[in-house]
């Protein structure tokens, strides 16, 4: 089954062609970072308008790169949520129009399920069951996964997601958008041990997260340094390192707890923050200490992309699922509401 996947949940337009027999044939992505950078964050109306402009050229590009005649697909998958409603509407309406014109089924895909399944695109995909850490700008969740659509939420952030905390912290320190990569870049030059930040909610049982307080602690530390006349690049780097270490260690502690609580040995990390080098190293060391394994997607498939939507859509379309009724984008959509795929 050959599926066209379309991703427009936020500020990146992703398109891909995935074949159930041959794997990923082609993918293309346009990022709106430069468009939103001057505003310090994503402007929803601008994001929606830019998706409209990019969609057709990207679809043409992936068909040409894959060597597939335009429209010769068995289905169209698109992101139906969670995300920015306007951006979701653009991608959903375009996908449904293509499916109607080509006479093939369409299916709205859960954005975070796409992330969760992105490591399946790799040469060594994880086998079920496993624990998944979904860590992005909008979500930080631990999920027990026993199959596609068989998800049990173990813990989640009670306030800011980890990626959101990265971006907000960077903005508070005067770094450019998007803040996550800027924090990681600066942290490479940081002085270990100069600052020690708290590891939120690790001194109590449970698998929930909270990063809002850590963000405030970072701001207070930065403001105290500035008040003392020290707003140097090195101080920024030292604070960035302390912040990144706190987030990474917090995520690692919670993942260790989740693996022990479930008795599972496989850990999957997915979402934009899963591309963070320090996080991968920490989780690899932790998993090895438990005689476990760590799985993740290549960096370009950690952030939003069409390939993950094409793959997730392919698996569900092959199981006979497809859209019924009108277009219904969802800004919020609990992962546990998804139906399981019956083998």
mmCIF file of C-alpha atoms in Angstrom:
data_model
loop_
_atom_site.group_PDB
_atom_site.id
_atom_site.type_symbol
_atom_site.label_atom_id
_atom_site.label_comp_id
_atom_site.label_asym_id
_atom_site.label_seq_id
_atom_site.Cartn_x
_atom_site.Cartn_y
_atom_site.Cartn_z
ATOM 1 C CA UNK A 1 0.000 0.000 0.000
ATOM 2 C CA UNK A 2 1.403 3.394 -1.052
ATOM 3 C CA UNK A 3 0.406 6.319 1.177
ATOM 4 C CA UNK A 4 0.897 10.070 0.846
ATOM 5 C CA UNK A 5 1.457 11.654 4.259
ATOM 6 C CA UNK A 6 0.876 15.347 5.020
ATOM 7 C CA UNK A 7 1.950 17.096 8.234
ATOM 8 C CA UNK A 8 0.799 20.664 9.072
ATOM 9 C CA UNK A 9 0.269 20.665 12.838
ATOM 10 C CA UNK A 10 2.372 23.752 13.561
ATOM 11 C CA UNK A 11 5.081 25.606 11.632
ATOM 12 C CA UNK A 12 6.540 22.912 9.379
ATOM 13 C CA UNK A 13 5.007 21.592 6.181
ATOM 14 C CA UNK A 14 5.944 17.945 5.707
ATOM 15 C CA UNK A 15 5.038 15.627 2.844
ATOM 16 C CA UNK A 16 6.164 12.030 2.251
ATOM 17 C CA UNK A 17 5.403 8.863 0.310
ATOM 18 C CA UNK A 18 5.585 5.586 2.233
ATOM 19 C CA UNK A 19 5.151 2.140 0.704
ATOM 20 C CA UNK A 20 4.273 -0.799 2.939
ATOM 21 C CA UNK A 21 6.571 -3.059 0.906
ATOM 22 C CA UNK A 22 9.458 -0.761 -0.025
ATOM 23 C CA UNK A 23 9.481 1.620 2.918
ATOM 24 C CA UNK A 24 9.963 5.388 2.692
ATOM 25 C CA UNK A 25 10.243 6.443 -0.953
ATOM 26 C CA UNK A 26 10.605 10.221 -0.593
ATOM 27 C CA UNK A 27 9.990 13.016 1.877
ATOM 28 C CA UNK A 28 10.193 16.805 1.782
ATOM 29 C CA UNK A 29 9.940 19.441 4.480
ATOM 30 C CA UNK A 30 9.659 23.211 4.625
ATOM 31 C CA UNK A 31 10.354 24.887 7.963
ATOM 32 C CA UNK A 32 8.899 28.302 8.782
ATOM 33 C CA UNK A 33 11.555 29.155 11.370
ATOM 34 C CA UNK A 34 12.757 32.264 9.536
ATOM 35 C CA UNK A 35 9.165 33.486 9.127
ATOM 36 C CA UNK A 36 8.386 33.310 12.860
ATOM 37 C CA UNK A 37 11.821 34.139 14.303
ATOM 38 C CA UNK A 38 11.230 37.905 14.296
ATOM 39 C CA UNK A 39 8.183 37.367 16.518
ATOM 40 C CA UNK A 40 9.980 35.072 18.951
ATOM 41 C CA UNK A 41 7.466 32.264 18.409
ATOM 42 C CA UNK A 42 4.895 30.782 16.061
ATOM 43 C CA UNK A 43 2.160 33.121 14.799
ATOM 44 C CA UNK A 44 -0.771 30.775 13.990
ATOM 45 C CA UNK A 45 -2.283 32.865 11.170
ATOM 46 C CA UNK A 46 1.067 33.183 9.403
ATOM 47 C CA UNK A 47 1.696 29.475 9.825
ATOM 48 C CA UNK A 48 -1.629 28.588 8.189
ATOM 49 C CA UNK A 49 -1.059 30.915 5.250
ATOM 50 C CA UNK A 50 2.419 29.541 4.619
ATOM 51 C CA UNK A 51 1.164 25.947 4.633
ATOM 52 C CA UNK A 52 -1.217 26.918 1.811
ATOM 53 C CA UNK A 53 1.702 28.258 -0.217
ATOM 54 C CA UNK A 54 4.016 25.259 0.318
ATOM 55 C CA UNK A 55 1.653 22.321 -0.028
ATOM 56 C CA UNK A 56 1.366 21.803 -3.784
ATOM 57 C CA UNK A 57 5.101 22.282 -4.580
ATOM 58 C CA UNK A 58 6.071 19.792 -1.859
ATOM 59 C CA UNK A 59 3.570 17.183 -3.051
ATOM 60 C CA UNK A 60 4.886 17.517 -6.584
ATOM 61 C CA UNK A 61 8.437 17.218 -5.296
ATOM 62 C CA UNK A 62 7.916 13.948 -3.439
ATOM 63 C CA UNK A 63 6.120 12.298 -6.369
ATOM 64 C CA UNK A 64 8.935 13.297 -8.712
ATOM 65 C CA UNK A 65 11.678 12.172 -6.312
ATOM 66 C CA UNK A 66 9.924 8.848 -5.743
ATOM 67 C CA UNK A 67 9.400 8.293 -9.454
ATOM 68 C CA UNK A 68 5.693 7.775 -8.890
ATOM 69 C CA UNK A 69 3.037 9.226 -11.247
ATOM 70 C CA UNK A 70 1.088 12.002 -9.546
ATOM 71 C CA UNK A 71 -1.936 10.634 -7.715
ATOM 72 C CA UNK A 72 -0.975 6.960 -8.046
ATOM 73 C CA UNK A 73 -1.435 6.222 -4.340
ATOM 74 C CA UNK A 74 -3.701 3.978 -2.291
ATOM 75 C CA UNK A 75 -4.548 6.542 0.374
ATOM 76 C CA UNK A 76 -3.795 9.929 1.900
ATOM 77 C CA UNK A 77 -2.911 10.428 5.573
ATOM 78 C CA UNK A 78 -2.796 13.818 7.262
ATOM 79 C CA UNK A 79 -2.348 15.215 10.744
ATOM 80 C CA UNK A 80 -5.755 15.783 12.345
ATOM 81 C CA UNK A 81 -4.444 16.869 15.753
ATOM 82 C CA UNK A 82 -3.273 17.858 18.206
ATOM 83 C CA UNK A 83 -1.925 21.161 16.930
ATOM 84 C CA UNK A 84 -2.893 24.634 15.730
ATOM 85 C CA UNK A 85 -6.461 24.399 14.433
ATOM 86 C CA UNK A 86 -5.887 26.703 11.461
ATOM 87 C CA UNK A 87 -2.790 24.820 10.359
ATOM 88 C CA UNK A 88 -4.559 21.480 10.807
ATOM 89 C CA UNK A 89 -7.481 22.709 8.705
ATOM 90 C CA UNK A 90 -5.174 23.613 5.824
ATOM 91 C CA UNK A 91 -3.509 20.192 5.734
ATOM 92 C CA UNK A 92 -6.730 18.302 6.346
ATOM 93 C CA UNK A 93 -8.728 20.117 3.677
ATOM 94 C CA UNK A 94 -5.937 19.668 1.145
ATOM 95 C CA UNK A 95 -5.569 15.962 1.946
ATOM 96 C CA UNK A 96 -9.312 15.325 1.766
ATOM 97 C CA UNK A 97 -9.493 17.167 -1.573
ATOM 98 C CA UNK A 98 -6.703 14.989 -2.974
ATOM 99 C CA UNK A 99 -8.363 11.806 -1.746
ATOM 100 C CA UNK A 100 -11.671 12.838 -3.361
ATOM 101 C CA UNK A 101 -9.996 13.761 -6.647
ATOM 102 C CA UNK A 102 -7.947 10.551 -6.744
ATOM 103 C CA UNK A 103 -10.717 8.277 -5.498
ATOM 104 C CA UNK A 104 -8.740 6.902 -2.549
ATOM 105 C CA UNK A 105 -9.449 6.866 1.211
ATOM 106 C CA UNK A 106 -8.161 9.532 3.571
ATOM 107 C CA UNK A 107 -7.340 9.231 7.262
ATOM 108 C CA UNK A 108 -6.639 11.811 9.950
ATOM 109 C CA UNK A 109 -3.607 10.758 12.012
ATOM 110 C CA UNK A 110 -2.744 11.627 15.612
ATOM 111 C CA UNK A 111 0.382 13.806 15.566
ATOM 112 C CA UNK A 112 1.928 12.225 18.657
ATOM 113 C CA UNK A 113 1.252 8.706 17.399
ATOM 114 C CA UNK A 114 3.229 9.749 14.338
ATOM 115 C CA UNK A 115 6.135 10.755 16.575
ATOM 116 C CA UNK A 116 5.801 7.593 18.658
ATOM 117 C CA UNK A 117 6.036 5.404 15.551
ATOM 118 C CA UNK A 118 8.799 7.397 13.816
ATOM 119 C CA UNK A 119 11.533 5.004 15.073
ATOM 120 C CA UNK A 120 9.771 2.282 13.045
ATOM 121 C CA UNK A 121 11.234 3.971 9.960
ATOM 122 C CA UNK A 122 14.754 2.947 11.012
ATOM 123 C CA UNK A 123 16.647 -0.186 9.991
ATOM 124 C CA UNK A 124 16.410 -1.523 13.552
ATOM 125 C CA UNK A 125 12.878 -0.694 14.696
ATOM 126 C CA UNK A 126 11.744 -1.440 18.247
ATOM 127 C CA UNK A 127 9.512 -4.440 18.885
ATOM 128 C CA UNK A 128 6.393 -4.194 21.042
ATOM 129 C CA UNK A 129 5.977 -3.791 23.957
ATOM 130 C CA UNK A 130 8.029 -0.779 25.062
ATOM 131 C CA UNK A 131 7.933 2.391 27.120
ATOM 132 C CA UNK A 132 7.847 5.583 25.059
ATOM 133 C CA UNK A 133 9.028 9.011 26.153
ATOM 134 C CA UNK A 134 7.239 11.542 23.963
ATOM 135 C CA UNK A 135 9.100 14.786 24.445
ATOM 136 C CA UNK A 136 8.426 17.806 22.268
ATOM 137 C CA UNK A 137 7.420 21.446 22.362
ATOM 138 C CA UNK A 138 3.852 20.608 23.297
ATOM 139 C CA UNK A 139 4.088 17.262 25.063
ATOM 140 C CA UNK A 140 6.114 15.415 27.664
ATOM 141 C CA UNK A 141 4.579 12.008 28.308
ATOM 142 C CA UNK A 142 5.572 8.515 29.357
ATOM 143 C CA UNK A 143 3.451 5.866 27.667
ATOM 144 C CA UNK A 144 3.381 2.086 27.912
ATOM 145 C CA UNK A 145 2.958 0.782 24.360
ATOM 146 C CA UNK A 146 1.858 -2.805 23.705
ATOM 147 C CA UNK A 147 0.819 -2.259 20.083
ATOM 148 C CA UNK A 148 -0.404 0.405 17.686
ATOM 149 C CA UNK A 149 -3.333 2.058 19.423
ATOM 150 C CA UNK A 150 -2.649 0.181 22.658
ATOM 151 C CA UNK A 151 -1.386 2.993 24.854
ATOM 152 C CA UNK A 152 -1.427 3.472 28.617
ATOM 153 C CA UNK A 153 -0.422 6.885 29.912
ATOM 154 C CA UNK A 154 2.064 6.520 32.762
ATOM 155 C CA UNK A 155 2.882 10.163 33.396
ATOM 156 C CA UNK A 156 2.895 13.592 31.800
ATOM 157 C CA UNK A 157 3.882 17.195 32.406
ATOM 158 C CA UNK A 158 1.572 19.070 34.748
ATOM 159 C CA UNK A 159 2.571 22.404 33.186
ATOM 160 C CA UNK A 160 5.211 23.230 30.573
ATOM 161 C CA UNK A 161 6.416 20.480 28.265
ATOM 162 C CA UNK A 162 10.181 19.989 28.157
ATOM 163 C CA UNK A 163 10.518 21.481 24.677
ATOM 164 C CA UNK A 164 8.348 24.420 25.672
ATOM 165 C CA UNK A 165 10.559 24.996 28.716
ATOM 166 C CA UNK A 166 13.651 24.990 26.461
ATOM 167 C CA UNK A 167 12.111 27.604 24.160
ATOM 168 C CA UNK A 168 10.791 29.833 26.946
ATOM 169 C CA UNK A 169 14.046 29.685 28.888
ATOM 170 C CA UNK A 170 16.010 30.664 25.800
ATOM 171 C CA UNK A 171 13.686 33.609 25.193
ATOM 172 C CA UNK A 172 14.066 34.797 28.801
ATOM 173 C CA UNK A 173 17.839 34.820 28.290
ATOM 174 C CA UNK A 174 17.615 36.768 25.060
ATOM 175 C CA UNK A 175 18.382 33.857 22.736
ATOM 176 C CA UNK A 176 16.752 33.608 19.329
ATOM 177 C CA UNK A 177 13.860 31.350 18.351
ATOM 178 C CA UNK A 178 13.674 28.352 18.329
ATOM 179 C CA UNK A 179 15.282 28.185 21.732
ATOM 180 C CA UNK A 180 15.876 24.464 22.170
ATOM 181 C CA UNK A 181 18.742 24.171 19.665
ATOM 182 C CA UNK A 182 20.199 27.456 20.963
ATOM 183 C CA UNK A 183 20.277 26.161 24.545
ATOM 184 C CA UNK A 184 21.906 22.916 23.383
ATOM 185 C CA UNK A 185 24.477 24.814 21.308
ATOM 186 C CA UNK A 186 25.406 27.114 24.172
ATOM 187 C CA UNK A 187 25.525 24.244 26.667
ATOM 188 C CA UNK A 188 28.406 22.705 24.710
ATOM 189 C CA UNK A 189 30.541 25.667 25.844
ATOM 190 C CA UNK A 190 29.275 25.669 29.441
ATOM 191 C CA UNK A 191 31.355 25.188 32.561
ATOM 192 C CA UNK A 192 30.219 22.074 34.447
ATOM 193 C CA UNK A 193 29.369 22.657 38.098
ATOM 194 C CA UNK A 194 29.211 26.452 38.104
ATOM 195 C CA UNK A 195 25.422 26.338 38.550
ATOM 196 C CA UNK A 196 23.300 23.527 39.972
ATOM 197 C CA UNK A 197 19.614 23.560 39.157
ATOM 198 C CA UNK A 198 16.848 21.477 40.808
ATOM 199 C CA UNK A 199 15.525 18.242 39.300
ATOM 200 C CA UNK A 200 11.780 18.908 39.618
ATOM 201 C CA UNK A 201 9.470 16.231 41.035
ATOM 202 C CA UNK A 202 12.230 13.633 41.343
ATOM 203 C CA UNK A 203 12.146 13.740 45.155
ATOM 204 C CA UNK A 204 8.671 12.200 45.223
ATOM 205 C CA UNK A 205 7.156 9.026 43.763
ATOM 206 C CA UNK A 206 5.338 9.029 40.464
ATOM 207 C CA UNK A 207 5.997 9.571 36.768
ATOM 208 C CA UNK A 208 4.586 13.061 36.203
ATOM 209 C CA UNK A 209 6.753 16.030 35.208
ATOM 210 C CA UNK A 210 6.851 19.746 35.945
ATOM 211 C CA UNK A 211 9.210 22.175 34.224
ATOM 212 C CA UNK A 212 7.609 25.530 34.997
ATOM 213 C CA UNK A 213 9.502 25.931 38.269
ATOM 214 C CA UNK A 214 12.786 25.052 36.601
ATOM 215 C CA UNK A 215 12.141 27.757 34.026
ATOM 216 C CA UNK A 216 11.556 30.292 36.834
ATOM 217 C CA UNK A 217 14.702 29.140 38.663
ATOM 218 C CA UNK A 218 16.702 29.684 35.478
ATOM 219 C CA UNK A 219 15.246 33.173 35.002
ATOM 220 C CA UNK A 220 16.071 34.152 38.597
ATOM 221 C CA UNK A 221 19.628 32.877 38.179
ATOM 222 C CA UNK A 222 20.102 34.824 34.949
ATOM 223 C CA UNK A 223 18.621 38.016 36.410
ATOM 224 C CA UNK A 224 20.875 37.740 39.467
ATOM 225 C CA UNK A 225 23.927 37.466 37.214
ATOM 226 C CA UNK A 226 22.815 40.449 35.138
ATOM 227 C CA UNK A 227 22.232 42.499 38.320
ATOM 228 C CA UNK A 228 25.841 41.789 39.263
ATOM 229 C CA UNK A 229 27.001 43.035 35.872
ATOM 230 C CA UNK A 230 27.675 39.576 34.453
ATOM 231 C CA UNK A 231 25.688 39.037 31.264
ATOM 232 C CA UNK A 232 28.579 37.507 29.346
ATOM 233 C CA UNK A 233 28.240 34.813 26.717
ATOM 234 C CA UNK A 234 30.099 32.425 29.015
ATOM 235 C CA UNK A 235 27.570 32.961 31.791
ATOM 236 C CA UNK A 236 24.764 32.298 29.312
ATOM 237 C CA UNK A 237 26.539 29.081 28.334
ATOM 238 C CA UNK A 238 27.010 28.019 31.960
ATOM 239 C CA UNK A 239 23.325 28.598 32.723
ATOM 240 C CA UNK A 240 22.303 26.804 29.519
ATOM 241 C CA UNK A 241 24.374 23.792 30.556
ATOM 242 C CA UNK A 242 22.893 23.713 34.061
ATOM 243 C CA UNK A 243 19.368 23.960 32.639
ATOM 244 C CA UNK A 244 19.940 21.250 30.036
ATOM 245 C CA UNK A 245 21.520 18.935 32.606
ATOM 246 C CA UNK A 246 18.526 19.406 34.923
ATOM 247 C CA UNK A 247 16.014 18.566 32.190
ATOM 248 C CA UNK A 248 18.018 15.581 30.953
ATOM 249 C CA UNK A 249 18.557 14.115 34.411
ATOM 250 C CA UNK A 250 14.885 14.616 35.295
ATOM 251 C CA UNK A 251 13.761 12.807 32.136
ATOM 252 C CA UNK A 252 16.288 10.035 32.739
ATOM 253 C CA UNK A 253 15.160 9.456 36.329
ATOM 254 C CA UNK A 254 11.515 9.225 35.270
ATOM 255 C CA UNK A 255 12.319 6.871 32.376
ATOM 256 C CA UNK A 256 14.224 4.588 34.719
ATOM 257 C CA UNK A 257 11.218 4.522 37.050
ATOM 258 C CA UNK A 258 8.867 3.763 34.153
ATOM 259 C CA UNK A 259 10.960 0.831 32.939
ATOM 260 C CA UNK A 260 11.167 -0.611 36.446
ATOM 261 C CA UNK A 261 7.447 -0.082 37.082
ATOM 262 C CA UNK A 262 6.415 -1.849 33.867
ATOM 263 C CA UNK A 263 9.157 -4.470 33.855
ATOM 264 C CA UNK A 264 9.952 -3.603 30.243
ATOM 265 C CA UNK A 265 13.462 -3.402 28.789
ATOM 266 C CA UNK A 266 12.858 -1.342 25.643
ATOM 267 C CA UNK A 267 12.669 2.463 25.740
ATOM 268 C CA UNK A 268 11.662 4.593 22.749
ATOM 269 C CA UNK A 269 12.196 8.355 22.715
ATOM 270 C CA UNK A 270 10.402 10.484 20.149
ATOM 271 C CA UNK A 271 9.576 14.109 19.431
ATOM 272 C CA UNK A 272 11.769 17.130 18.775
ATOM 273 C CA UNK A 273 13.667 17.015 22.075
ATOM 274 C CA UNK A 274 14.656 13.388 21.391
ATOM 275 C CA UNK A 275 17.265 14.774 18.972
ATOM 276 C CA UNK A 276 19.140 16.293 21.929
ATOM 277 C CA UNK A 277 22.582 14.691 22.087
ATOM 278 C CA UNK A 278 22.952 14.894 25.862
ATOM 279 C CA UNK A 279 19.545 13.298 26.394
ATOM 280 C CA UNK A 280 20.348 10.391 24.090
ATOM 281 C CA UNK A 281 23.659 9.750 25.817
ATOM 282 C CA UNK A 282 22.072 9.827 29.267
ATOM 283 C CA UNK A 283 19.240 7.472 28.320
ATOM 284 C CA UNK A 284 21.578 5.077 26.518
ATOM 285 C CA UNK A 285 23.704 4.813 29.658
ATOM 286 C CA UNK A 286 20.633 4.352 31.854
ATOM 287 C CA UNK A 287 19.104 1.680 29.582
ATOM 288 C CA UNK A 288 22.371 -0.212 29.395
ATOM 289 C CA UNK A 289 22.541 -0.228 33.198
ATOM 290 C CA UNK A 290 19.156 -1.979 33.252
ATOM 291 C CA UNK A 291 20.192 -4.419 30.492
ATOM 292 C CA UNK A 292 17.723 -2.635 28.254
ATOM 293 C CA UNK A 293 17.712 -0.988 24.816
ATOM 294 C CA UNK A 294 17.099 2.551 23.598
ATOM 295 C CA UNK A 295 15.485 3.349 20.239
ATOM 296 C CA UNK A 296 15.011 6.673 18.462
ATOM 297 C CA UNK A 297 14.570 8.088 14.981
ATOM 298 C CA UNK A 298 17.257 9.846 12.948
ATOM 299 C CA UNK A 299 17.348 13.604 13.710
ATOM 300 C CA UNK A 300 15.278 14.706 10.685
ATOM 301 C CA UNK A 301 12.444 12.437 11.806
ATOM 302 C CA UNK A 302 12.501 13.615 15.432
ATOM 303 C CA UNK A 303 10.983 16.987 14.574
ATOM 304 C CA UNK A 304 7.671 17.304 12.713
ATOM 305 C CA UNK A 305 7.741 15.561 9.328
ATOM 306 C CA UNK A 306 5.529 13.927 6.739
ATOM 307 C CA UNK A 307 7.235 10.525 6.893
ATOM 308 C CA UNK A 308 5.919 9.712 10.361
ATOM 309 C CA UNK A 309 2.374 10.631 9.299
ATOM 310 C CA UNK A 310 2.641 8.534 6.140
ATOM 311 C CA UNK A 311 3.856 5.529 8.162
ATOM 312 C CA UNK A 312 1.226 5.816 10.906
ATOM 313 C CA UNK A 313 -1.474 6.393 8.300
ATOM 314 C CA UNK A 314 -0.304 3.401 6.276
ATOM 315 C CA UNK A 315 -0.563 1.067 9.257
ATOM 316 C CA UNK A 316 -4.091 2.233 10.079
ATOM 317 C CA UNK A 317 -5.333 2.342 6.481
ATOM 318 C CA UNK A 318 -4.051 -1.208 5.983
ATOM 319 C CA UNK A 319 -6.161 -2.178 9.001
ATOM 320 C CA UNK A 320 -9.255 -0.849 7.238
ATOM 321 C CA UNK A 321 -9.588 2.466 9.047
ATOM 322 C CA UNK A 322 -10.493 5.638 7.151
ATOM 323 C CA UNK A 323 -12.261 8.958 7.643
ATOM 324 C CA UNK A 324 -15.965 8.990 8.124
ATOM 325 C CA UNK A 325 -17.913 12.255 8.175
ATOM 326 C CA UNK A 326 -16.601 15.790 7.933
ATOM 327 C CA UNK A 327 -13.215 17.317 8.640
ATOM 328 C CA UNK A 328 -12.686 17.654 12.403
ATOM 329 C CA UNK A 329 -9.255 18.982 13.436
ATOM 330 C CA UNK A 330 -8.521 18.653 17.140
ATOM 331 C CA UNK A 331 -6.337 21.092 19.043
ATOM 332 C CA UNK A 332 -6.258 18.581 21.913
ATOM 333 C CA UNK A 333 -6.551 14.834 21.498
ATOM 334 C CA UNK A 334 -5.668 12.286 24.211
ATOM 335 C CA UNK A 335 -3.514 9.508 22.789
ATOM 336 C CA UNK A 336 -5.447 6.879 24.739
ATOM 337 C CA UNK A 337 -8.594 7.583 22.706
ATOM 338 C CA UNK A 338 -7.097 6.008 19.573
ATOM 339 C CA UNK A 339 -8.492 2.612 18.565
ATOM 340 C CA UNK A 340 -6.165 -0.358 18.573
ATOM 341 C CA UNK A 341 -5.192 -2.101 15.371
ATOM 342 C CA UNK A 342 -6.461 -5.657 15.559
ATOM 343 C CA UNK A 343 -3.953 -8.075 14.047
#
